[in-house]
XYZ file of C-alpha atoms in Angstrom:
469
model
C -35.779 45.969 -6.542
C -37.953 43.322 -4.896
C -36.475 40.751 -1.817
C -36.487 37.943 -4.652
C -34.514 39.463 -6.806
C -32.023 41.238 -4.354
C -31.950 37.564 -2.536
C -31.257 35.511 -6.048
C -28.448 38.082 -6.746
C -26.630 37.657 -3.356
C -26.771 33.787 -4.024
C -25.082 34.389 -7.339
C -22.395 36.624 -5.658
C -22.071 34.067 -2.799
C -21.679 30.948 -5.540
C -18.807 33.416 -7.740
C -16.971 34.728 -4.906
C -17.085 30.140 -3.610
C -15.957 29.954 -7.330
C -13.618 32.461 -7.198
C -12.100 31.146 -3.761
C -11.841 27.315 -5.505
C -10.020 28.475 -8.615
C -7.474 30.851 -6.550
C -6.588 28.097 -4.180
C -2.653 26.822 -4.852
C -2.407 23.644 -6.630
C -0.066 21.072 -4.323
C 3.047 20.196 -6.432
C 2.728 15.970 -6.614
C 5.812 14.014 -5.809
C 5.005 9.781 -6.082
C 8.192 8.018 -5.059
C 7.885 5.098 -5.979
C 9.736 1.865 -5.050
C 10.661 -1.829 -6.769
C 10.170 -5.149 -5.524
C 10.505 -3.869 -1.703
C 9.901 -6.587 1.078
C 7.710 -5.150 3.241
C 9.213 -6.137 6.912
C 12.335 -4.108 5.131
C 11.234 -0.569 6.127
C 12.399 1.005 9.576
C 8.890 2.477 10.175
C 7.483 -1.342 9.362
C 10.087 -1.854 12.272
C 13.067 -3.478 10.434
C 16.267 -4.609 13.128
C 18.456 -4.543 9.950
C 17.623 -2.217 7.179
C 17.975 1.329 7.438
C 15.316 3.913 5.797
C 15.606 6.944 7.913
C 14.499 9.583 5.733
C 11.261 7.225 4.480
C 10.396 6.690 8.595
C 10.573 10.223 8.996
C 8.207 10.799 6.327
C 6.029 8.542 8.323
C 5.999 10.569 11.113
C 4.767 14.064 9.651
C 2.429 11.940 7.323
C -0.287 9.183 7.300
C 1.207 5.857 7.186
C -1.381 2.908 5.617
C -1.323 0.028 7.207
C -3.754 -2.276 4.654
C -2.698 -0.691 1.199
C -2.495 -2.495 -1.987
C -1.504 -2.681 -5.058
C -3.800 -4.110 -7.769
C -1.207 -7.028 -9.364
C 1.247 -9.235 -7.615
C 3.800 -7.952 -10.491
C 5.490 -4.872 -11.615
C 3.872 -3.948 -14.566
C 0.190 -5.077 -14.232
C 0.583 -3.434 -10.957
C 1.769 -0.180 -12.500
C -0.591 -0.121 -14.855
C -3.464 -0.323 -12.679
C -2.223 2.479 -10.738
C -1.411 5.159 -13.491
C -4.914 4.010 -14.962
C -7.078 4.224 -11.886
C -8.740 1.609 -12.664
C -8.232 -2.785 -12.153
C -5.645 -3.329 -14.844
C -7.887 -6.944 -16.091
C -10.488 -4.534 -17.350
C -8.207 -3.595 -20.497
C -6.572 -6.985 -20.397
C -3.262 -5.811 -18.796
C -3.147 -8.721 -16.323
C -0.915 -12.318 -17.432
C 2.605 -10.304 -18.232
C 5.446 -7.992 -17.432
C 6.095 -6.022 -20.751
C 8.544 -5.887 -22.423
C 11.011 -8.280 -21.853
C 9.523 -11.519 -22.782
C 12.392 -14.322 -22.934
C 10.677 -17.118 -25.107
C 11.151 -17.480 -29.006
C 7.184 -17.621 -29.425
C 6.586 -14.478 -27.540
C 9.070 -12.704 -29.514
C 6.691 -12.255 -32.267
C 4.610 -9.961 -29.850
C 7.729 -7.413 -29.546
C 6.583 -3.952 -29.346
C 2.850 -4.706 -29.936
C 2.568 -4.970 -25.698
C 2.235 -2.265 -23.725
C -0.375 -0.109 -21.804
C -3.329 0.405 -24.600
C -2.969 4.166 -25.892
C -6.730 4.832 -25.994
C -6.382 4.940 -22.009
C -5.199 7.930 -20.276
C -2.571 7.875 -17.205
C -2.029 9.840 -14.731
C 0.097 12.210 -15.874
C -3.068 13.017 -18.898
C -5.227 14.000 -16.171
C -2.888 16.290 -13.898
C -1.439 17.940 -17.569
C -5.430 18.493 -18.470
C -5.655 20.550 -14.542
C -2.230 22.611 -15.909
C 0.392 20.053 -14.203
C 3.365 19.890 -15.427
C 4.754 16.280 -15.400
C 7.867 13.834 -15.411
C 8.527 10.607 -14.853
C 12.215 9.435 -13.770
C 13.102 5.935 -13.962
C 11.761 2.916 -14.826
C 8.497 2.915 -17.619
C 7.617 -0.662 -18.100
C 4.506 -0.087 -20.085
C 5.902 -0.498 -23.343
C 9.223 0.177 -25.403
C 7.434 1.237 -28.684
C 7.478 4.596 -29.896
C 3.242 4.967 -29.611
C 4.147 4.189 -25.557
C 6.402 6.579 -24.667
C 5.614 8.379 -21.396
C 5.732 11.553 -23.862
C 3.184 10.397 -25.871
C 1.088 9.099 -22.355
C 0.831 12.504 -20.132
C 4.286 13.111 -19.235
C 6.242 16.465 -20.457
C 9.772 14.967 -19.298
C 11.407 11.862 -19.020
C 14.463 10.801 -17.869
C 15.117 6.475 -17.556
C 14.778 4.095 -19.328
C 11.673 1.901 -21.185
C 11.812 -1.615 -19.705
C 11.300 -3.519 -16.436
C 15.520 -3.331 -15.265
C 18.887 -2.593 -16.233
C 22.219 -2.000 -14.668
C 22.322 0.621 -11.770
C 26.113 1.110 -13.906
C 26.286 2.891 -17.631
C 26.694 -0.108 -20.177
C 30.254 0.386 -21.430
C 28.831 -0.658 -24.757
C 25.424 1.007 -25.434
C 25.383 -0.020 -28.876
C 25.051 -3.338 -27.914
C 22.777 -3.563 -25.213
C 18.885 -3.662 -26.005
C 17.062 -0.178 -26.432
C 14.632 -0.245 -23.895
C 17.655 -0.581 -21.611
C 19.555 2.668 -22.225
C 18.867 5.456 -20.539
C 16.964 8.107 -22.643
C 16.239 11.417 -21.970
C 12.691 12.478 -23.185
C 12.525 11.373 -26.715
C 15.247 9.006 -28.620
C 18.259 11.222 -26.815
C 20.126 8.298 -25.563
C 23.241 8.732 -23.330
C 24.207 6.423 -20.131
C 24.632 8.284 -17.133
C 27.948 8.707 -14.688
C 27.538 7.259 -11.299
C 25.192 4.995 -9.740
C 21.742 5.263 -11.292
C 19.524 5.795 -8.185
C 21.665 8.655 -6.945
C 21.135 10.315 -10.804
C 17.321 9.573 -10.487
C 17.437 11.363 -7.254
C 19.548 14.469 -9.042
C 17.419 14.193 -12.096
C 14.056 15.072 -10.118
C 15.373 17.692 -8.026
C 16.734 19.051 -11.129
C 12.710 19.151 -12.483
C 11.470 20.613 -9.012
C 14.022 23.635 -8.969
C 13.188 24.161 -12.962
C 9.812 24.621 -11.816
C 8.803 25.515 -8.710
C 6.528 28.644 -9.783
C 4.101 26.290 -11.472
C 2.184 23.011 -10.519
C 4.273 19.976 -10.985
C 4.249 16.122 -10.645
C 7.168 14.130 -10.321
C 6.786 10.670 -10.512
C 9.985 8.763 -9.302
C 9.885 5.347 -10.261
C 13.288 3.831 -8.894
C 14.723 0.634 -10.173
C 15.786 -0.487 -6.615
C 15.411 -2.551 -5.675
C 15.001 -4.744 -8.143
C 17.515 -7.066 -9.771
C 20.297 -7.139 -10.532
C 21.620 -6.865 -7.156
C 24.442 -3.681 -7.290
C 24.837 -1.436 -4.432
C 26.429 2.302 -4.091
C 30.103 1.576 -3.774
C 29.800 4.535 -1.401
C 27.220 1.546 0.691
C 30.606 -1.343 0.434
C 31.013 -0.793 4.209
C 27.169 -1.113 5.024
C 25.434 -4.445 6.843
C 28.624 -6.460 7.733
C 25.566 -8.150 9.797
C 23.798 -8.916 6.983
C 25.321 -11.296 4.068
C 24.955 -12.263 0.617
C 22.168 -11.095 -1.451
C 20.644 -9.629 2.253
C 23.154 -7.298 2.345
C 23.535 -5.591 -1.073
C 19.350 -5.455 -0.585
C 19.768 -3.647 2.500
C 22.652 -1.350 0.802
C 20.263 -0.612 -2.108
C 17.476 -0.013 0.116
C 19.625 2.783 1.848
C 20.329 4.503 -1.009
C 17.071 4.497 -1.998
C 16.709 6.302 1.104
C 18.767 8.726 0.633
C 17.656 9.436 -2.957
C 13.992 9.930 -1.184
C 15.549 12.425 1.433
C 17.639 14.434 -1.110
C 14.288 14.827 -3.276
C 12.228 15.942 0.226
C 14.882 18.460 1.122
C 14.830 20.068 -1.856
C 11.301 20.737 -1.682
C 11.805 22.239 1.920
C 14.819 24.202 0.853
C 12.799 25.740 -1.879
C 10.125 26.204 0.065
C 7.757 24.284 -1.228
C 7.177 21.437 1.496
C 3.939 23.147 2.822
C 2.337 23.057 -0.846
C 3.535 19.693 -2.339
C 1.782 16.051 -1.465
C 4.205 13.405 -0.849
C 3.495 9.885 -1.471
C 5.723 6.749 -0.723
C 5.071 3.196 -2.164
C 6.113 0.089 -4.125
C 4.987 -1.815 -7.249
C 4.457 -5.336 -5.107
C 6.036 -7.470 -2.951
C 9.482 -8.619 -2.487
C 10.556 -11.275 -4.528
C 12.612 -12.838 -1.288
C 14.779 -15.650 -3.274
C 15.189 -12.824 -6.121
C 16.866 -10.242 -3.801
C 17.230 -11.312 -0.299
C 13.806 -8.752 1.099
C 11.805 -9.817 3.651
C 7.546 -9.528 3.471
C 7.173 -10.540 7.510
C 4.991 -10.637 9.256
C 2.975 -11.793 5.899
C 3.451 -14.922 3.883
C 3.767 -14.438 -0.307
C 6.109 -13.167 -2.552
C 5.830 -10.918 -5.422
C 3.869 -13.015 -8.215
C 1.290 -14.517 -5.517
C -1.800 -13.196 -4.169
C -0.888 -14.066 -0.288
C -0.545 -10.391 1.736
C 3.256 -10.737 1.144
C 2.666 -10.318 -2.848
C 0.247 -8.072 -2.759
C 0.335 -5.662 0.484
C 2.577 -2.995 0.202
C 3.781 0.036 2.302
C 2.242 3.320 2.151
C 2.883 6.878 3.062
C 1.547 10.198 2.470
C 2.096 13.766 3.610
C 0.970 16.547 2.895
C 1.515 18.932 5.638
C -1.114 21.322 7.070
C -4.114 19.159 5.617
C -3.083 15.704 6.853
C -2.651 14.243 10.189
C 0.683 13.629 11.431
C 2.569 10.554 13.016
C -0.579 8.715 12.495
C -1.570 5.141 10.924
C -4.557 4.456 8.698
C -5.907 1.056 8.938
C -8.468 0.406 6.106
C -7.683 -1.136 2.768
C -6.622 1.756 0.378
C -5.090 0.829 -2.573
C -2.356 2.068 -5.539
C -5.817 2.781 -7.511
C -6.991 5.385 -5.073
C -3.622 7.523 -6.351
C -4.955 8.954 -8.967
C -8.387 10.100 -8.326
C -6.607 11.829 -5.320
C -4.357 13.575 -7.385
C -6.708 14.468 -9.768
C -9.211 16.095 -6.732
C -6.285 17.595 -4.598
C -5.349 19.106 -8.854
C -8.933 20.812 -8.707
C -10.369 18.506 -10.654
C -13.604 16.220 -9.690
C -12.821 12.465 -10.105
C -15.990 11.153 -10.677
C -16.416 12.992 -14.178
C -13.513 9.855 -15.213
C -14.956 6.979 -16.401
C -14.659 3.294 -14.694
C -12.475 4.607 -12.307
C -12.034 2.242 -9.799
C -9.804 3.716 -6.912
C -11.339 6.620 -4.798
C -10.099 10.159 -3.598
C -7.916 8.915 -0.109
C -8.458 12.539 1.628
C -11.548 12.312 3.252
C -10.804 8.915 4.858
C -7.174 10.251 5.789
C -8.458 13.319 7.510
C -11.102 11.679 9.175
C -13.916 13.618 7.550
C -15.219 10.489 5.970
C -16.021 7.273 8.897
C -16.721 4.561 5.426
C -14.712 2.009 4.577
C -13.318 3.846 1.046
C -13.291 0.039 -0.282
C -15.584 -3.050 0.570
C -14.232 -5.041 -1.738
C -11.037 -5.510 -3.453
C -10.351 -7.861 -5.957
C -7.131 -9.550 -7.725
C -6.689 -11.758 -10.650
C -4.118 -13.369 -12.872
C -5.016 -16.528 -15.314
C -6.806 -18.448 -13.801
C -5.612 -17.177 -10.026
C -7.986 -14.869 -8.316
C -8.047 -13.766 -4.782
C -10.964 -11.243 -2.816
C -10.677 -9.060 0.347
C -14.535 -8.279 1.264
C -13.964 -6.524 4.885
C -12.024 -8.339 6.815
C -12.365 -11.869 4.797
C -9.820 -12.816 1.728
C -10.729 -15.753 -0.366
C -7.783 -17.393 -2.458
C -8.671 -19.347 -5.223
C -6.979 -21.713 -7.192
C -6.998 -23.459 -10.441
C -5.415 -26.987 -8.855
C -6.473 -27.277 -5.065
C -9.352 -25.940 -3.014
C -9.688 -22.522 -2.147
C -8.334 -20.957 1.096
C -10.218 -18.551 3.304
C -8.799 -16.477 6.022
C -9.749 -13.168 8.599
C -7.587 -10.961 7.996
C -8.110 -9.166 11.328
C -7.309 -12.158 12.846
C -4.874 -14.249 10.772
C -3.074 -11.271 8.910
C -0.277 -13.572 8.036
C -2.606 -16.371 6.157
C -1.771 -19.315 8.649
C -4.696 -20.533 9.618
C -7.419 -21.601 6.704
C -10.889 -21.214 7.458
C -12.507 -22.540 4.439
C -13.914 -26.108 5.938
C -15.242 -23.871 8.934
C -17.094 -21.078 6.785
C -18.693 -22.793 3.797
C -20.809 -20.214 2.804
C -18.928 -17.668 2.900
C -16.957 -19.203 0.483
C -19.356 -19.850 -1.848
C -20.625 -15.770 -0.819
C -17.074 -14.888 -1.739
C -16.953 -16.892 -5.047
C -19.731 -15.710 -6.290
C -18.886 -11.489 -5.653
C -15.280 -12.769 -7.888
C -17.068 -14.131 -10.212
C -19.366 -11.521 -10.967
C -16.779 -8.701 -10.734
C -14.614 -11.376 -13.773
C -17.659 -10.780 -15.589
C -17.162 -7.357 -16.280
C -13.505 -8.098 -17.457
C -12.016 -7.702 -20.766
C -10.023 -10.390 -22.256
C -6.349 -10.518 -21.368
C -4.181 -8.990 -24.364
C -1.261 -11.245 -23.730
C -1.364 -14.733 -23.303
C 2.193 -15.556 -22.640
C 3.724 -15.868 -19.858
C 7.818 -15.249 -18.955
C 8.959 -19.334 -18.095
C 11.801 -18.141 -15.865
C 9.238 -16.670 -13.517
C 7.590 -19.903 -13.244
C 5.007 -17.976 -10.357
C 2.096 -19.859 -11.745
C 3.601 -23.338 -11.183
C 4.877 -22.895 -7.735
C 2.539 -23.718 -4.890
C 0.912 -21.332 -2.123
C 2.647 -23.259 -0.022
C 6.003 -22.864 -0.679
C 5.787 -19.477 1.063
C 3.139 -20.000 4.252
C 5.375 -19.245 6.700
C 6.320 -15.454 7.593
C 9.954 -14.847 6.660
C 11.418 -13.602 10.409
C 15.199 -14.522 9.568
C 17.182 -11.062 9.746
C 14.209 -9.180 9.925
């Protein structure tokens, strides 16, 4: 046997035996918890006075927290859809509306024709295609009819409900109340559920992760708080006497959300499976304020606008043994960059999906990759568009000039640098207008009037919130 073909066979060893090693690695189990309309000034490890999250600030300190992270829409269910697609939500049209749930008599005639489009696959597609099995628990939003179900889009269980909110109570008449309301479990098995519905989410998933814990899984926990309407724990009633009105039963929400998160971590530690399971902790957008009493400080916006308070969000993951602990990230990453970073951390390679748009997080959270994962970052809704190119965010509007700010510098949007910079506004334009380019139509024209986020002005929510904080 000659050295060329004795070398050429070692290489071939070398490459099965890498092979070998790649396939026989342990997939990490995927929990996402996943939060509603959160302020973001109302987390402990965001350094809250009032609200308590002590399970969430602990899973800041043995993980990554993100300092810049985004979500891709200033609502809930643009915003999710953008994050179980990958990709920027406006490029399928999913971008004017929160499905279902439209109030007006025009809109009705939409019904159950909204909802994410079913040629697209989620998140849960991709991590069932890499042997994952997957459930979602909570809230859906991304459509109530049948061809929407989270059955039919990736996900082996579900246990929630199909809209945008309901009670955190059972209905005491289910017959009456709309059907994207009731709580289902997986397909048409509706039954309301006995105590207060964040607690059940919270039993519900560890239910999934002790069912199986000898095979891959993702969990995706999609809690309702806290969202409208405003209900707390009764076991909470004695919570925040410091705190009143809608402030309060926020903050009381807020801590059982908490402790919903914490039950779901300990389970994985009890079972053993902390080491091998990625834990991620976010929310949709941001709070709503005047909705249900959160606080975004330091950042101006509320949820619907494009300022950092509508569109910032907070940001956690651990995954013990490969990440860093106790540490902070401070690069834009955004809700996108979930999926492509489940899908690699799965075994599977993220760039084989088409027009993804987010990027595999790992690398730039262990510190193996010096980039910036994103440039540029864009958002959009009618005729409302902002950019984030480095440290620069352009806001443009459809009625008044456009607004420029350093984020570095001015994280809270106070000081507008437009008259100052004048071409880099027109820079900035021009990188939004091109990216618009590329978009596809929206696929839903009308908008919910009670919202009313389009006619209310930037400036109604400048200043950073501090009150309570």
């Amino acid at each position: 046997m000659n050295r060329f073909v004795l070398s050429m066979m070692l290489v071939a060893f070398a490459s099965q035996s890498e092979a070998a090693e790649v396939s026989d690695a342990k997939q990490p189990n995927i929990v996402l918890l996943f939060a509603d309309d959160a302020g973001y000034g109302d987390f402990g490890f965001h350094g809250s006075h009032h609200f308590k999250t002590p399970h969430l600030d602990q899973l800041a300190k043995r993980g990554v927290r993100l300092s810049n992270f985004y979500v891709s829409g200033a609502t809930c269910g643009p915003s999710r859809a953008g994050m179980l697609t990958g990709q920027y939500q406006q490029r399928f049209g999913y971008e004017e509306i929160n499905v279902p749930g439209i109030m007006s008599e025009s809109s009705k005639l939409l019904g159950d024709e909204m909802g994410l489009p079913t040629d697209l696959k989620t998140m849960g597609d991709h991590l069932q295609a890499h042997g994952y099995h997957t459930g979602i628990f909570g809230k859906w939003h991304m459509g109530v009819a049948d061809r929407y179900h989270p059955l039919k889009r990736g996900f082996d269980e579900f246990y929630g409900f199909r809209g945008g909110a309901r009670s955190f109570f059972a209905y005491a008449n289910p017959k009456s109340t709309a059907r994207e309301n009731l709580i289902e479990r997986n397909f048409g098995n509706y039954q309301e559920h006995d105590g207060y519905l964040t607690q059940v989410l919270a039993d519900e998933t560890c239910d999934f992760i002790e069912r199986n814990q000898k095979k891959p899984f993702f969990a995706y926990v999609s809690f309702s708080a806290v969202h409208a309407p405003m209900e707390a724990d009764p076991q909470d009633k004695d919570q925040f006497f410091e705190l009143e009105g809608t402030r309060r039963t926020a903050a009381q929400m807020m801590l059982s959300m908490d402790r919903a998160c914490g039950q779901i971590i300990e389970k994985l530690k009890d079972l053993g499976l902390e080491q091998d399971t990625i834990v991620v902790f976010t929310n949709d957008n941001g709070g709503p304020m005047d909705r249900n009493g959160s606080s975004n400080y330091p950042f101006s916006g509320v949820k619907g606008t494009q300022l950092e308070g509508g569109i910032r969000v907070p940001g956690i993951v651990a995954w013990p043994g490969k990440l860093p602990t106790g540490t902070v990230y401070e690069r834009p990453l955004t809700t996108l960059d979930l999926l492509p970073t489940f899908v690699k951390a799965g075994g599977g390679d993220p760039t084989l999906i088409e027009r993804l748009d987010g990027v595999d997080m790992m690398p730039f959270l262990q510190g193996k990759n010096k980039e910036r994962p994103h440039q540029t970052l864009h958002w959009k809704m009618e005729t409302r568009a902002a950019i984030r190119d480095g440290d620069w965010k352009l806001l443009r509007f459809p009625d008044r000039p456009a607004q420029l700010y350093n984020l570095a510098e001015d994280p809270a949007e106070q000081n507008n640098l437009a008259g100052k910079h004048p071409e880099k506004v027109k820079t900035l334009f021009q990188k939004q207008f091109d990216w618009e380019l590329e978009l596809a139509r929206p696929l839903f024209m009308l908008r919910r009037q009670e919202e009313g986020w389009s006619a209310r002005r930037t400036d109604e929510f400048r200043a950073p919130p501090a009150a309570d904080y």
